[in-house]
XYZ file of C-alpha atoms in Angstrom:
671
model
C 0.000 0.000 0.000
C 1.071 3.606 -0.617
C -0.082 7.071 0.305
C -2.007 7.156 -2.990
C -4.314 4.376 -1.774
C -4.793 6.178 1.546
C -5.600 9.411 -0.283
C -8.155 7.720 -2.563
C -9.831 5.954 0.345
C -10.023 9.212 2.266
C -11.641 10.985 -0.713
C -14.001 8.072 -1.300
C -15.066 8.192 2.343
C -15.663 11.938 2.124
C -17.849 11.440 -0.964
C -19.877 8.735 0.779
C -20.412 10.855 3.894
C -21.229 13.878 1.748
C -23.878 12.022 -0.234
C -25.335 10.487 2.913
C -25.708 13.891 4.539
C -27.316 15.336 1.388
C -29.778 12.442 1.115
C -30.813 12.910 4.739
C -31.504 16.599 4.181
C -33.378 16.113 0.876
C -36.928 14.748 0.361
C -36.863 11.064 -0.648
C -37.349 10.123 -4.290
C -40.307 7.918 -5.211
C -37.905 5.453 -6.758
C -35.692 5.502 -3.678
C -38.769 5.080 -1.472
C -40.094 2.126 -3.417
C -36.763 0.331 -3.735
C -35.872 0.855 -0.097
C -38.878 -1.264 0.939
C -37.971 -4.039 -1.479
C -40.982 -3.474 -3.731
C -40.748 -4.600 -7.326
C -43.293 -2.033 -8.539
C -43.050 1.733 -9.035
C -44.861 4.270 -6.979
C -48.165 5.299 -8.485
C -47.081 8.934 -8.673
C -44.091 8.029 -10.817
C -46.029 6.390 -13.620
C -44.655 4.714 -16.668
C -42.109 7.420 -17.483
C -39.580 6.580 -14.771
C -36.522 4.539 -15.651
C -35.915 2.207 -12.749
C -33.339 0.197 -14.687
C -31.298 3.357 -15.162
C -31.244 3.921 -11.386
C -30.069 0.372 -10.765
C -27.321 0.692 -13.371
C -26.041 3.879 -11.785
C -26.092 2.331 -8.313
C -24.161 -0.722 -9.542
C -21.582 1.483 -11.285
C -21.129 3.615 -8.162
C -20.614 0.489 -6.070
C -18.051 -0.847 -8.556
C -16.120 2.436 -8.485
C -15.896 2.504 -4.691
C -12.575 1.610 -3.071
C -14.281 -1.198 -1.143
C -14.909 -3.067 -4.409
C -11.195 -3.779 -4.875
C -8.662 -5.087 -2.388
C -6.015 -2.828 -3.922
C -8.190 0.284 -3.676
C -7.506 1.325 -7.276
C -9.214 -0.049 -10.360
C -7.589 -0.528 -13.724
C -7.992 2.288 -16.290
C -9.899 -0.036 -18.611
C -12.348 -0.889 -15.813
C -13.034 2.781 -14.995
C -13.376 3.546 -18.696
C -15.846 0.696 -19.307
C -17.990 1.751 -16.326
C -18.125 5.319 -17.640
C -19.059 4.092 -21.113
C -21.861 1.952 -19.696
C -23.180 4.901 -17.713
C -23.078 7.170 -20.791
C -24.860 4.609 -22.941
C -27.561 4.229 -20.306
C -27.893 8.025 -20.174
C -28.355 8.334 -23.942
C -30.962 5.565 -23.970
C -33.017 7.136 -21.184
C -33.040 10.795 -22.292
C -36.485 10.448 -23.811
C -38.063 9.252 -20.587
C -40.247 11.775 -18.783
C -39.652 11.696 -15.062
C -40.952 13.851 -12.253
C -38.721 16.388 -10.551
C -37.845 14.175 -7.543
C -36.745 11.264 -9.749
C -34.722 13.559 -11.976
C -32.969 15.055 -8.952
C -32.157 11.648 -7.499
C -30.858 10.378 -10.829
C -28.755 13.519 -11.286
C -27.241 13.065 -7.815
C -26.377 9.473 -8.692
C -24.730 10.664 -11.895
C -22.674 13.202 -9.963
C -21.707 10.536 -7.446
C -20.672 8.227 -10.285
C -18.559 10.936 -11.903
C -16.968 11.908 -8.583
C -16.068 8.267 -7.826
C -14.597 7.878 -11.322
C -12.695 11.142 -10.833
C -11.211 9.805 -7.591
C -10.114 6.603 -9.329
C -8.609 8.540 -12.246
C -6.913 10.830 -9.745
C -5.265 7.845 -8.066
C -4.158 6.393 -11.405
C -2.540 9.694 -12.396
C -0.743 9.972 -9.051
C 0.589 6.447 -9.474
C 1.722 7.212 -13.021
C 3.562 10.345 -11.877
C 5.237 8.405 -9.068
C 6.328 5.589 -11.363
C 7.776 8.084 -13.850
C 9.495 10.318 -11.272
C 11.146 7.912 -8.832
C 13.396 6.056 -11.359
C 14.798 9.371 -12.629
C 16.967 9.610 -9.500
C 18.952 6.559 -10.631
C 19.760 8.166 -13.996
C 20.726 11.437 -12.301
C 23.079 9.526 -9.992
C 24.538 7.803 -13.068
C 25.422 11.175 -14.621
C 26.853 12.287 -11.265
C 29.150 9.269 -11.392
C 30.178 10.050 -14.979
C 30.906 13.685 -14.121
C 32.629 12.836 -10.834
C 35.671 11.200 -12.435
C 37.604 11.704 -15.659
C 38.069 7.940 -15.839
C 34.299 7.415 -15.951
C 33.959 10.277 -18.408
C 36.532 8.626 -20.685
C 34.749 5.291 -20.353
C 31.463 6.952 -21.286
C 33.159 8.562 -24.312
C 34.401 5.151 -25.470
C 31.027 3.530 -24.829
C 29.126 6.091 -26.892
C 31.712 6.396 -29.698
C 29.918 3.865 -31.989
C 26.658 5.753 -31.499
C 28.278 9.069 -32.389
C 29.933 7.502 -35.419
C 26.563 6.090 -36.499
C 24.865 9.500 -36.253
C 27.767 11.118 -38.114
C 27.546 8.481 -40.866
C 23.799 9.009 -41.202
C 24.281 12.761 -41.523
C 26.996 12.304 -44.175
C 24.853 9.828 -46.109
C 21.788 12.094 -45.948
C 23.806 15.089 -47.118
C 25.382 13.157 -49.990
C 22.027 11.698 -51.034
C 20.439 15.152 -50.956
C 23.206 16.524 -53.183
C 22.833 13.628 -55.584
C 19.074 14.154 -55.815
C 19.625 17.844 -56.444
C 22.076 17.100 -59.257
C 19.687 14.552 -60.747
C 16.832 17.055 -60.819
C 18.981 19.770 -62.445
C 20.414 17.459 -65.135
C 18.644 16.764 -68.454
C 15.754 14.332 -68.358
C 17.041 10.795 -68.722
C 20.704 11.832 -69.052
C 21.556 10.794 -65.493
C 19.764 7.463 -65.820
C 21.675 6.600 -69.028
C 25.047 6.867 -67.320
C 26.746 3.595 -66.313
C 26.259 2.329 -62.773
C 29.982 2.611 -62.004
C 29.985 6.303 -62.950
C 26.991 6.969 -60.750
C 28.651 5.183 -57.805
C 31.845 7.141 -58.472
C 29.846 10.356 -58.461
C 28.077 9.396 -55.211
C 31.424 8.499 -53.606
C 32.778 11.922 -54.580
C 29.750 13.586 -53.033
C 30.350 11.610 -49.817
C 33.961 12.837 -49.739
C 32.804 16.412 -50.289
C 30.273 16.079 -47.481
C 32.929 14.698 -45.126
C 35.282 17.526 -46.070
C 32.604 20.151 -45.489
C 31.674 18.634 -42.150
C 35.318 18.487 -41.122
C 35.656 22.205 -41.793
C 32.405 22.924 -39.946
C 33.482 20.807 -36.947
C 36.952 22.359 -36.802
C 35.952 24.494 -33.849
C 34.599 21.544 -31.898
C 37.842 19.623 -32.461
C 39.569 22.029 -30.093
C 37.737 20.255 -27.277
C 38.914 16.799 -26.274
C 36.527 13.826 -26.563
C 36.344 13.593 -22.769
C 35.379 17.254 -22.485
C 32.668 16.784 -25.119
C 31.407 13.686 -23.301
C 31.257 15.593 -20.015
C 29.370 18.434 -21.686
C 26.856 15.953 -23.089
C 26.470 14.258 -19.689
C 25.954 17.644 -18.025
C 23.296 18.595 -20.582
C 21.393 15.315 -20.149
C 21.569 15.553 -16.381
C 20.154 19.069 -16.516
C 17.179 17.915 -18.600
C 16.591 14.950 -16.283
C 16.555 17.200 -13.231
C 14.120 19.488 -15.031
C 11.883 16.525 -15.886
C 11.950 15.300 -12.273
C 11.132 18.755 -10.935
C 8.256 19.150 -13.407
C 6.828 15.743 -12.507
C 7.222 16.506 -8.804
C 5.470 19.853 -9.308
C 2.577 18.124 -11.063
C 2.373 15.603 -8.233
C 2.378 18.375 -5.630
C -0.274 20.394 -7.474
C -2.602 17.401 -7.686
C -2.062 16.438 -4.044
C -2.667 19.968 -2.762
C -5.391 21.256 -5.077
C -7.385 18.343 -6.527
C -10.494 16.914 -4.819
C -10.209 19.010 -1.664
C -13.721 19.100 -0.216
C -14.617 21.459 2.607
C -16.437 18.892 4.750
C -16.081 17.943 8.389
C -15.654 14.449 9.821
C -19.423 13.839 9.736
C -19.722 14.800 6.054
C -21.367 18.161 6.663
C -20.532 20.906 4.172
C -18.488 23.749 5.592
C -18.354 26.022 2.507
C -20.862 28.880 2.466
C -22.008 31.111 -0.363
C -22.156 34.901 -0.475
C -25.451 34.944 1.464
C -23.889 33.026 4.355
C -25.833 29.834 3.586
C -24.336 26.377 3.148
C -23.408 25.835 -0.526
C -24.545 22.288 -1.299
C -23.326 22.485 -4.917
C -19.756 23.514 -4.172
C -18.460 19.940 -4.139
C -19.615 19.500 -7.742
C -17.550 22.500 -8.747
C -14.568 20.922 -6.958
C -15.026 17.720 -8.988
C -15.259 19.669 -12.257
C -12.154 21.724 -11.446
C -10.278 18.579 -10.437
C -11.042 16.938 -13.788
C -9.772 20.034 -15.601
C -6.731 20.201 -13.332
C -5.759 16.582 -14.031
C -6.125 17.098 -17.768
C -4.023 20.284 -17.791
C -1.306 18.716 -15.612
C -0.985 15.704 -17.916
C -0.725 17.969 -20.956
C 1.963 20.263 -19.524
C 4.018 18.146 -17.123
C 6.426 16.928 -19.846
C 6.909 20.366 -21.439
C 10.532 20.957 -20.430
C 10.701 24.322 -22.182
C 8.416 25.698 -19.445
C 9.994 26.573 -16.116
C 8.877 25.010 -12.850
C 7.464 28.296 -11.554
C 5.681 28.981 -14.828
C 4.248 25.454 -14.804
C 1.985 26.079 -11.791
C 0.856 29.438 -13.160
C 0.086 27.875 -16.552
C -1.905 25.077 -14.949
C -4.061 27.332 -12.802
C -4.591 29.810 -15.640
C -5.781 27.058 -17.975
C -8.089 25.671 -15.291
C -9.659 29.069 -14.621
C -10.086 29.686 -18.368
C -11.592 26.257 -18.957
C -14.963 26.794 -20.703
C -16.544 24.036 -18.623
C -15.538 25.782 -15.418
C -16.670 29.168 -16.684
C -19.997 27.792 -17.885
C -20.603 26.192 -14.489
C -20.914 29.655 -12.956
C -23.968 30.450 -15.105
C -25.281 26.956 -15.808
C -29.004 26.335 -15.687
C -30.830 23.150 -14.939
C -32.027 22.797 -18.510
C -28.550 23.048 -19.992
C -26.655 19.991 -21.250
C -25.970 17.476 -18.490
C -22.619 18.293 -16.890
C -22.007 14.794 -15.428
C -22.063 13.343 -18.938
C -19.586 15.980 -20.153
C -17.274 15.302 -17.230
C -17.542 11.576 -17.889
C -16.488 12.210 -21.501
C -13.507 14.237 -20.301
C -12.526 11.470 -17.900
C -12.657 8.954 -20.728
C -10.533 11.293 -22.822
C -8.004 11.466 -19.975
C -7.894 7.681 -19.642
C -7.769 7.045 -23.401
C -5.521 9.836 -24.673
C -3.818 11.975 -22.053
C -2.566 9.267 -19.661
C -1.070 7.014 -22.390
C 0.367 10.108 -24.065
C 1.944 11.264 -20.795
C 3.443 7.832 -20.112
C 4.804 7.600 -23.659
C 6.282 11.115 -23.544
C 7.860 10.494 -20.129
C 9.442 7.241 -21.284
C 10.724 8.926 -24.431
C 12.326 11.767 -22.450
C 13.781 9.326 -19.912
C 15.258 7.229 -22.737
C 16.657 10.320 -24.469
C 18.275 11.936 -21.434
C 18.706 8.942 -19.150
C 21.573 6.504 -18.880
C 22.508 4.724 -22.137
C 21.083 1.317 -22.873
C 22.862 -1.829 -21.750
C 23.952 -2.527 -25.322
C 25.853 0.778 -25.408
C 27.275 0.391 -21.891
C 28.494 -3.189 -22.281
C 29.374 -3.475 -25.963
C 33.084 -3.109 -25.176
C 33.461 -6.106 -22.796
C 31.069 -8.161 -24.927
C 33.147 -7.407 -28.018
C 36.359 -8.258 -26.169
C 34.937 -11.579 -25.046
C 33.655 -12.303 -28.545
C 37.007 -11.509 -30.185
C 38.901 -13.601 -27.639
C 36.405 -16.461 -27.720
C 38.580 -18.527 -30.082
C 41.593 -18.150 -27.788
C 39.500 -19.000 -24.733
C 38.047 -22.026 -26.524
C 41.545 -23.191 -27.523
C 42.759 -22.872 -23.940
C 39.721 -24.734 -22.672
C 40.215 -27.583 -25.146
C 43.913 -27.842 -24.367
C 43.330 -27.864 -20.610
C 40.006 -29.597 -20.641
C 41.059 -32.238 -18.122
C 42.354 -29.649 -15.646
C 39.268 -27.464 -16.063
C 36.917 -30.397 -15.546
C 38.927 -31.424 -12.488
C 38.662 -27.896 -11.069
C 34.925 -27.852 -11.631
C 34.504 -31.310 -10.112
C 36.655 -30.421 -7.102
C 34.714 -27.207 -6.618
C 31.418 -29.087 -6.649
C 32.739 -31.783 -4.321
C 34.162 -29.210 -1.903
C 30.870 -27.324 -1.868
C 28.845 -30.468 -1.194
C 31.269 -31.701 1.483
C 31.161 -28.321 3.198
C 27.358 -28.328 3.105
C 26.981 -31.826 4.520
C 29.900 -31.810 6.999
C 29.564 -28.260 8.345
C 25.848 -27.576 8.018
C 23.778 -30.751 7.722
C 25.683 -32.930 10.173
C 25.938 -30.268 12.931
C 22.212 -29.619 12.534
C 21.525 -33.344 12.931
C 23.691 -33.441 16.060
C 21.902 -30.443 17.556
C 18.531 -32.062 16.849
C 19.772 -35.334 18.381
C 20.956 -33.491 21.488
C 17.573 -31.829 21.869
C 15.874 -35.234 21.558
C 18.412 -36.864 24.018
C 19.709 -39.229 21.392
C 22.251 -41.659 22.887
C 24.512 -41.445 19.846
C 24.835 -37.677 20.214
C 26.114 -37.649 23.834
C 29.547 -36.085 24.388
C 31.883 -38.258 26.544
C 35.635 -38.765 27.080
C 35.410 -42.217 28.711
C 32.918 -45.070 28.630
C 30.181 -45.333 31.226
C 31.286 -48.639 32.929
C 35.004 -47.913 33.100
C 34.952 -46.116 36.475
C 32.685 -48.648 38.192
C 34.866 -51.592 37.122
C 38.154 -49.992 38.192
C 36.653 -48.887 41.530
C 35.351 -52.447 42.246
C 38.757 -53.865 41.327
C 40.486 -51.444 43.708
C 38.061 -52.420 46.469
C 38.816 -56.123 46.031
C 42.570 -55.472 45.978
C 42.505 -53.504 49.243
C 40.213 -56.015 51.005
C 42.383 -58.961 49.960
C 45.532 -57.102 51.049
C 43.964 -56.255 54.419
C 42.876 -59.867 54.920
C 46.341 -61.189 54.035
C 48.125 -58.606 56.178
C 45.994 -57.956 59.296
C 47.305 -55.200 61.545
C 46.657 -57.030 64.834
C 47.849 -60.438 63.644
C 44.391 -61.990 63.988
C 42.114 -62.499 61.025
C 39.619 -59.768 60.266
C 36.001 -60.126 61.145
C 33.143 -59.436 58.767
C 32.470 -56.083 60.385
C 36.082 -55.022 59.918
C 36.034 -56.132 56.290
C 32.845 -54.078 55.714
C 34.529 -51.109 57.390
C 37.527 -51.475 55.030
C 35.181 -51.619 52.007
C 33.423 -48.448 53.128
C 36.710 -46.596 53.608
C 37.953 -47.704 50.156
C 34.809 -46.258 48.549
C 35.672 -42.969 50.290
C 39.280 -43.190 49.023
C 40.891 -44.304 52.344
C 43.674 -46.922 51.806
C 44.965 -46.984 55.413
C 45.686 -50.808 55.584
C 47.739 -50.651 52.403
C 49.595 -47.505 53.387
C 50.523 -48.926 56.825
C 51.951 -52.072 55.254
C 53.702 -49.891 52.626
C 55.314 -47.740 55.362
C 56.391 -50.846 57.244
C 57.987 -52.434 54.186
C 59.858 -49.228 53.376
C 61.939 -49.805 56.518
C 63.166 -53.076 55.066
C 62.527 -52.707 51.343
C 64.498 -55.780 50.301
C 62.502 -57.998 52.633
C 59.309 -56.354 51.377
C 60.270 -57.017 47.783
C 61.165 -60.620 48.589
C 57.850 -61.188 50.377
C 56.003 -59.291 47.599
C 54.064 -57.024 49.930
C 55.905 -53.876 48.804
C 55.282 -54.521 45.122
C 51.668 -55.403 45.873
C 51.190 -52.144 47.786
C 52.713 -50.191 44.893
C 50.373 -51.814 42.377
C 47.369 -51.034 44.579
C 48.438 -47.375 44.725
C 48.774 -47.352 40.941
C 45.207 -48.665 40.688
C 44.144 -45.950 43.156
C 45.775 -43.313 40.960
C 43.930 -44.700 37.911
C 40.606 -44.528 39.762
C 41.307 -40.929 40.846
C 42.039 -39.956 37.249
C 38.832 -41.617 36.066
C 36.845 -39.765 38.749
C 38.238 -36.473 37.482
C 37.462 -37.441 33.893
C 33.918 -38.431 34.875
C 33.468 -34.922 36.310
C 34.585 -33.454 32.995
C 32.159 -35.800 31.224
C 29.306 -34.546 33.384
C 30.271 -30.940 32.579
C 30.380 -31.702 28.839
C 27.061 -33.489 28.978
C 25.416 -30.488 30.624
C 26.693 -28.251 27.771
C 25.986 -30.599 24.865
C 23.599 -28.162 23.172
C 26.129 -25.333 23.452
C 28.835 -27.430 21.781
C 26.356 -28.419 19.091
C 25.643 -24.816 18.212
C 29.357 -24.000 18.358
C 29.962 -26.682 15.755
C 27.117 -25.338 13.622
C 28.236 -21.682 13.812
C 31.092 -21.752 11.212
C 28.901 -23.253 8.505
C 26.034 -20.873 9.228
C 28.346 -17.840 9.201
C 29.908 -18.838 5.888
C 26.474 -19.442 4.315
C 25.097 -16.133 5.606
C 28.143 -14.254 4.376
C 27.815 -15.854 0.937
C 24.097 -15.113 0.723
C 24.613 -11.489 1.804
C 27.323 -11.069 -0.800
C 25.109 -12.518 -3.516
C 22.253 -10.290 -2.331
C 24.530 -7.256 -2.538
C 25.668 -8.201 -6.054
C 22.223 -8.973 -7.404
C 20.301 -6.638 -5.073
C 17.973 -3.953 -6.333
C 18.697 -0.292 -6.582
C 16.904 2.573 -4.957
C 13.492 1.587 -6.241
C 13.754 -1.859 -4.687
C 15.458 -0.830 -1.503
C 17.506 -3.956 -0.939
C 20.819 -2.145 -0.590
C 22.115 -1.898 3.011
C 21.424 1.454 4.634
C 19.110 2.523 1.831
C 16.420 3.759 4.238
C 19.006 5.977 5.944
C 19.845 7.550 2.577
C 16.141 8.153 1.924
C 15.828 9.914 5.285
C 18.856 11.990 4.345
C 17.143 13.021 1.083
C 13.964 13.925 2.973
C 15.958 15.998 5.440
C 17.695 17.823 2.557
C 14.363 18.575 0.879
C 12.894 20.009 4.075
C 16.037 21.907 5.053
C 16.568 23.491 1.633
C 12.881 24.249 1.115
C 11.630 27.767 0.474
C 8.559 27.700 2.672
C 5.637 29.977 1.976
C 4.340 32.591 4.384
C 2.325 29.857 6.109
C 5.449 27.703 6.555
C 4.353 25.131 3.956
C 6.316 23.497 1.149
C 6.034 24.535 -2.482
C 4.448 22.222 -5.058
C 7.814 20.996 -6.348
C 9.226 20.289 -2.890
C 6.010 18.607 -1.821
C 6.174 16.334 -4.863
C 9.815 15.442 -4.231
C 8.950 14.734 -0.589
C 6.100 12.443 -1.634
C 8.417 10.470 -3.943
C 10.965 9.886 -1.183
C 8.276 9.074 1.383
C 6.692 6.588 -1.032
C 9.988 4.662 -1.334
C 10.570 4.895 2.433
C 7.107 3.511 3.121
C 7.559 0.616 0.695
C 10.856 -0.328 2.362
C 9.418 0.072 5.852
C 6.579 -2.331 5.127
C 9.126 -5.033 4.252
C 11.423 -4.719 7.275
C 9.213 -3.523 10.147
C 7.100 -5.942 12.220
C 3.341 -5.538 12.433
C 2.751 -3.284 15.435
C 5.856 -1.203 14.819
C 4.883 -0.978 11.155
C 1.549 0.574 12.087
C 3.310 3.117 14.278
C 5.688 3.821 11.397
C 2.712 4.558 9.122
C 1.527 7.151 11.644
C 4.919 8.838 11.416
C 4.723 8.733 7.603
C 1.287 10.357 7.649
C 2.602 13.122 9.903
C 5.575 13.586 7.584
C 3.518 14.112 4.403
C 1.054 16.462 6.108
C 2.402 19.806 4.867
C -0.236 21.741 6.814
C 1.801 21.250 9.996
C 4.725 23.234 8.592
C 8.343 22.477 7.761
C 9.575 22.716 11.361
C 7.258 19.988 12.593
C 8.100 17.835 9.576
C 11.801 18.102 10.455
C 10.967 16.997 13.999
C 9.113 13.980 12.566
C 12.213 13.074 10.532
C 14.346 13.268 13.661
C 11.846 11.124 15.580
C 11.884 8.484 12.835
C 15.673 8.489 12.885
C 16.034 7.741 16.612
C 12.898 5.624 17.080
C 13.504 3.214 14.180
C 17.299 3.243 13.940
C 17.393 -0.521 14.578
C 15.525 -1.249 11.329
C 16.978 1.611 9.307
C 20.480 0.126 9.180
């Protein structure tokens, strides 16, 4: 959605409320009274002269032209045109019917409502057309800025356009030589030129071509003083100037239509605020607004592409033509018996949709093609020609190194697939397995039963050693053996250490008996168990952080993929109209701030037509980008800021404050 749709819906709502208030204040029509009760017969006072089918056709057309009939808010030009044609045909077929005054009044109000709805739809279509023709011009202006900003780019542009200049020069030489040959043929005797041999005529034409080239060389002697780069820069500067003029004219037309067209003086309840000279409410003023809006749209479309007219003169020309419009002048003294004005306005709307809008679009495209950036064929003919001329060499190299090239391609594909499966797919599977507590995905340094087996072995070793070497000399009882087992589980090896200390006094005897070596082996087993206990603690720590390690393993692949996708998006991303470039919304805000800061506000502190149009173009792009990146609730708040920004009645100072509020409130999404 754009501000154009909001504007059309607002106007459509005003028209509905206006008609509702007028119907409440007017006496009901017999046709309206009969149809409101669902009756299929006419009122007796109406008689056979009333045209009930005509009323139904008008009501259906009005409903079709309402913004509620389309999800987009705007209808196609062909749809609006067909509805107007149907209404006009129904009008011509029912002119002979004799209706009473109430029926005629109701039918006339329906006709005015139909025309006003069609005017609102045409108004929206023209605003959209002006936006679509104005916004892309910024890209071409930036292109010429780039050409003029560097002599290297200026030289490249001179080389790119050299075939085009040579083609135009050749056409001029050929036309001049052909014109001279035709002149000589007409002045010669009848049939004498035709009797000459073909070779002589070609020789004569070739001489004329040489003379034309010589004459043109003498005429272009002054221009040869300038270098090709200087001439290219002068041409780029001239085209940029015309493009800026075209953008300013289109923006002025957009601002004039937004500020002056279809502005009804009604309050929120649909009551008319405008009063006539006698101080009474003027119930016919809104019809004059519709008629002036139709004339205004027609005049804007006719003059918006006239670059020979200045921007300031454009607004004066538009308003002068609207005031001098015979339809507007005749409305001041129109009588009820005069020709039906709704039908005339419908004809003018059809003329706008059939002739003026297509003509405006065609003229705008022609001017944009003439002064805009060169076509892709002109810009890229040099690298394409280089590739074409070196294609045989490239093909020879490829054939000679076909095996190596195929190996490189195969290795590249294999590396890409291995990276995808080993660094993206497999880590994702492990993370999913960890979340689902899959046994195969558990992280561990040692097996589960290793610690229990070594601890049981140590317990048996210590118990057997204590039984074989009792401290008191008597055999150990069951309670003492249980006490030894309990102390071993706690890590206490007192029986072994006592025997070890005793054997250290006489180590040779201990070695001979074997008790010393046995005690050493038990301590080695104890050391192994202690190490396994420490490792089991590390295993428990790893197991508690399995998901973290899974995401750590997945991070490199995800970062590489995101970086690659962002790079591809930057290479193949859209320009300013698409808004996919990083920081593009910040640049749009910068343009809006420049427009408001450099504006020449009127005495009421409001923007001029040109500045208002340029502001609307930038706000339109900003709104389209905001709808793509902002979440729902924040997006609705952003639309409120946009509506405050385009409301020029608040003044430039408040609009600058809105820009500053957007900058700090939505900085997170503007990057």
